[in-house]
Every structure is written in structure tokens, then in C-alpha cells.
């Protein structure tokens, strides 16, 4: 599974990516997780299975859904604020399995 996180500049999600990777590794889940800026997101969106948006760029959801067949959703604000990698990984898995 390949998970793309999109935020304003791609910086604030870097810590979240790290925590998601640690959670995946601990659970034996193979996945590639990358964070990019909103400007770069449209260029790589179709290379990923699941796309999660940082709460600060939630307004992009409908536009991004028009350019991909992959699931696109907004990261839960509480999980994002707490940098809860396990919760965000679980949300990505649920989207992937739909």
C-alpha cells in the first residue's frame, strides 16, 4: 500500500509520516508513506493508493477527487494534532480496503 499525505508545505506531516512508518513496521505492514506539499500533490496523486489531506488543506478534497480514482480523505484533526501515527495509519488502511 502506498499512502500520500498532503499538507500546506509538506513539512508538518513529516513527523506524522515517521510515526505512521513506526506503527506499520511494528505491525508487520508493508507500505510506502510520503508527505508532499499541496502544490506537488496533484503531480503524484495517481502514484499512490490512498491520499490523506492535512486539516489545513481540507478544501482541496473535492478537486483532488476529480483527478484520481483512489480514495481521498481528510486526516482527523485530533489525530493530526496529536501526531497519532497509528490512528492515521488505521484510517488509511480502512480507506484502502473499501
C-alpha atoms as a PDB file:
ATOM      1  CA  UNK A   1       0.000   0.000   0.000  1.00  0.00           C
ATOM      2  CA  UNK A   2       1.235   3.458  -0.907  1.00  0.00           C
ATOM      3  CA  UNK A   3      -0.050   6.370   1.188  1.00  0.00           C
ATOM      4  CA  UNK A   4       0.310  10.025   0.240  1.00  0.00           C
ATOM      5  CA  UNK A   5      -0.092  12.781   2.824  1.00  0.00           C
ATOM      6  CA  UNK A   6      -0.667  16.284   1.509  1.00  0.00           C
ATOM      7  CA  UNK A   7      -0.320  19.430   3.612  1.00  0.00           C
ATOM      8  CA  UNK A   8       0.418  23.100   3.007  1.00  0.00           C
ATOM      9  CA  UNK A   9       4.166  22.774   2.599  1.00  0.00           C
ATOM     10  CA  UNK A  10       4.786  19.051   3.172  1.00  0.00           C
ATOM     11  CA  UNK A  11       6.706  19.829   6.364  1.00  0.00           C
ATOM     12  CA  UNK A  12       4.132  19.477   9.123  1.00  0.00           C
ATOM     13  CA  UNK A  13       3.314  15.926   8.083  1.00  0.00           C
ATOM     14  CA  UNK A  14       6.919  14.701   8.143  1.00  0.00           C
ATOM     15  CA  UNK A  15       6.694  13.762  11.821  1.00  0.00           C
ATOM     16  CA  UNK A  16       3.369  12.075  11.189  1.00  0.00           C
ATOM     17  CA  UNK A  17       4.898  10.015   8.367  1.00  0.00           C
ATOM     18  CA  UNK A  18       7.619   8.853  10.760  1.00  0.00           C
ATOM     19  CA  UNK A  19       5.092   7.782  13.360  1.00  0.00           C
ATOM     20  CA  UNK A  20       2.960   6.011  10.760  1.00  0.00           C
ATOM     21  CA  UNK A  21       6.010   4.125   9.469  1.00  0.00           C
ATOM     22  CA  UNK A  22       6.927   3.012  13.001  1.00  0.00           C
ATOM     23  CA  UNK A  23       3.379   1.780  13.579  1.00  0.00           C
ATOM     24  CA  UNK A  24       3.341  -0.090  10.266  1.00  0.00           C
ATOM     25  CA  UNK A  25       6.720  -1.678  10.967  1.00  0.00           C
ATOM     26  CA  UNK A  26       5.643  -2.788  14.446  1.00  0.00           C
ATOM     27  CA  UNK A  27       2.554  -4.410  12.935  1.00  0.00           C
ATOM     28  CA  UNK A  28       4.369  -6.014  10.002  1.00  0.00           C
ATOM     29  CA  UNK A  29       2.516  -3.924   7.429  1.00  0.00           C
ATOM     30  CA  UNK A  30       4.397  -3.159   4.231  1.00  0.00           C
ATOM     31  CA  UNK A  31       3.687   0.329   2.991  1.00  0.00           C
ATOM     32  CA  UNK A  32       5.281   3.388   1.490  1.00  0.00           C
ATOM     33  CA  UNK A  33       4.265   6.688   3.083  1.00  0.00           C
ATOM     34  CA  UNK A  34       5.241  10.082   1.723  1.00  0.00           C
ATOM     35  CA  UNK A  35       4.357  13.677   2.573  1.00  0.00           C
ATOM     36  CA  UNK A  36       4.259  16.398  -0.073  1.00  0.00           C
ATOM     37  CA  UNK A  37       3.095  19.972  -0.384  1.00  0.00           C
ATOM     38  CA  UNK A  38      -0.298  20.834  -1.814  1.00  0.00           C
ATOM     39  CA  UNK A  39       1.446  22.219  -4.891  1.00  0.00           C
ATOM     40  CA  UNK A  40       3.171  18.878  -5.561  1.00  0.00           C
ATOM     41  CA  UNK A  41       0.233  16.673  -4.621  1.00  0.00           C
ATOM     42  CA  UNK A  42      -1.580  16.818  -7.950  1.00  0.00           C
ATOM     43  CA  UNK A  43       1.586  15.766  -9.779  1.00  0.00           C
ATOM     44  CA  UNK A  44       1.991  12.491  -7.869  1.00  0.00           C
ATOM     45  CA  UNK A  45      -1.511  11.668  -6.615  1.00  0.00           C
ATOM     46  CA  UNK A  46      -2.064   8.799  -9.051  1.00  0.00           C
ATOM     47  CA  UNK A  47       1.122   7.060  -7.906  1.00  0.00           C
ATOM     48  CA  UNK A  48      -0.484   6.304  -4.522  1.00  0.00           C
ATOM     49  CA  UNK A  49      -3.295   4.028  -3.333  1.00  0.00           C
ATOM     50  CA  UNK A  50      -4.633   6.328  -0.607  1.00  0.00           C
ATOM     51  CA  UNK A  51      -4.454  10.109  -0.274  1.00  0.00           C
ATOM     52  CA  UNK A  52      -4.846  11.848   3.084  1.00  0.00           C
ATOM     53  CA  UNK A  53      -5.046  15.609   3.436  1.00  0.00           C
ATOM     54  CA  UNK A  54      -3.854  17.619   6.392  1.00  0.00           C
ATOM     55  CA  UNK A  55      -6.748  19.503   8.022  1.00  0.00           C
ATOM     56  CA  UNK A  56      -5.315  22.824   6.823  1.00  0.00           C
ATOM     57  CA  UNK A  57      -5.822  21.793   3.176  1.00  0.00           C
ATOM     58  CA  UNK A  58      -9.206  20.081   3.513  1.00  0.00           C
ATOM     59  CA  UNK A  59     -10.546  22.487   0.891  1.00  0.00           C
ATOM     60  CA  UNK A  60      -8.591  20.527  -1.767  1.00  0.00           C
ATOM     61  CA  UNK A  61     -10.547  17.308  -1.244  1.00  0.00           C
ATOM     62  CA  UNK A  62     -13.173  17.753  -3.956  1.00  0.00           C
ATOM     63  CA  UNK A  63     -10.636  18.989  -6.527  1.00  0.00           C
ATOM     64  CA  UNK A  64      -8.306  16.058  -5.852  1.00  0.00           C
ATOM     65  CA  UNK A  65     -11.139  13.532  -6.029  1.00  0.00           C
ATOM     66  CA  UNK A  66     -11.762  14.723  -9.584  1.00  0.00           C
ATOM     67  CA  UNK A  67      -8.231  13.844 -10.721  1.00  0.00           C
ATOM     68  CA  UNK A  68      -7.886  10.365  -9.191  1.00  0.00           C
ATOM     69  CA  UNK A  69      -9.834   7.155  -8.723  1.00  0.00           C
ATOM     70  CA  UNK A  70      -8.023   6.499  -5.435  1.00  0.00           C
ATOM     71  CA  UNK A  71      -9.665   7.319  -2.100  1.00  0.00           C
ATOM     72  CA  UNK A  72      -9.051  10.840  -0.799  1.00  0.00           C
ATOM     73  CA  UNK A  73      -9.939  11.920   2.736  1.00  0.00           C
ATOM     74  CA  UNK A  74      -9.013  14.469   5.380  1.00  0.00           C
ATOM     75  CA  UNK A  75      -6.916  13.393   8.376  1.00  0.00           C
ATOM     76  CA  UNK A  76      -8.883  13.630  11.603  1.00  0.00           C
ATOM     77  CA  UNK A  77      -7.979  16.919  13.272  1.00  0.00           C
ATOM     78  CA  UNK A  78      -7.404  15.367  16.711  1.00  0.00           C
ATOM     79  CA  UNK A  79      -5.220  12.594  15.295  1.00  0.00           C
ATOM     80  CA  UNK A  80      -3.275  15.170  13.281  1.00  0.00           C
ATOM     81  CA  UNK A  81      -2.795  17.476  16.251  1.00  0.00           C
ATOM     82  CA  UNK A  82      -1.567  14.608  18.410  1.00  0.00           C
ATOM     83  CA  UNK A  83       0.568  13.222  15.584  1.00  0.00           C
ATOM     84  CA  UNK A  84      -1.166   9.881  16.191  1.00  0.00           C
ATOM     85  CA  UNK A  85       0.521   7.787  13.514  1.00  0.00           C
ATOM     86  CA  UNK A  86      -1.279   4.608  14.468  1.00  0.00           C
ATOM     87  CA  UNK A  87      -4.722   6.200  14.161  1.00  0.00           C
ATOM     88  CA  UNK A  88      -3.915   7.812  10.811  1.00  0.00           C
ATOM     89  CA  UNK A  89      -2.452   4.535   9.527  1.00  0.00           C
ATOM     90  CA  UNK A  90      -5.629   2.723  10.594  1.00  0.00           C
ATOM     91  CA  UNK A  91      -7.732   5.313   8.746  1.00  0.00           C
ATOM     92  CA  UNK A  92      -5.597   4.858   5.603  1.00  0.00           C
ATOM     93  CA  UNK A  93      -5.984   1.065   5.783  1.00  0.00           C
ATOM     94  CA  UNK A  94      -9.765   1.396   6.102  1.00  0.00           C
ATOM     95  CA  UNK A  95      -9.869   3.651   3.039  1.00  0.00           C
ATOM     96  CA  UNK A  96      -7.656   1.268   1.091  1.00  0.00           C
ATOM     97  CA  UNK A  97      -9.877  -1.716   1.911  1.00  0.00           C
ATOM     98  CA  UNK A  98     -13.110  -0.017   0.787  1.00  0.00           C
END
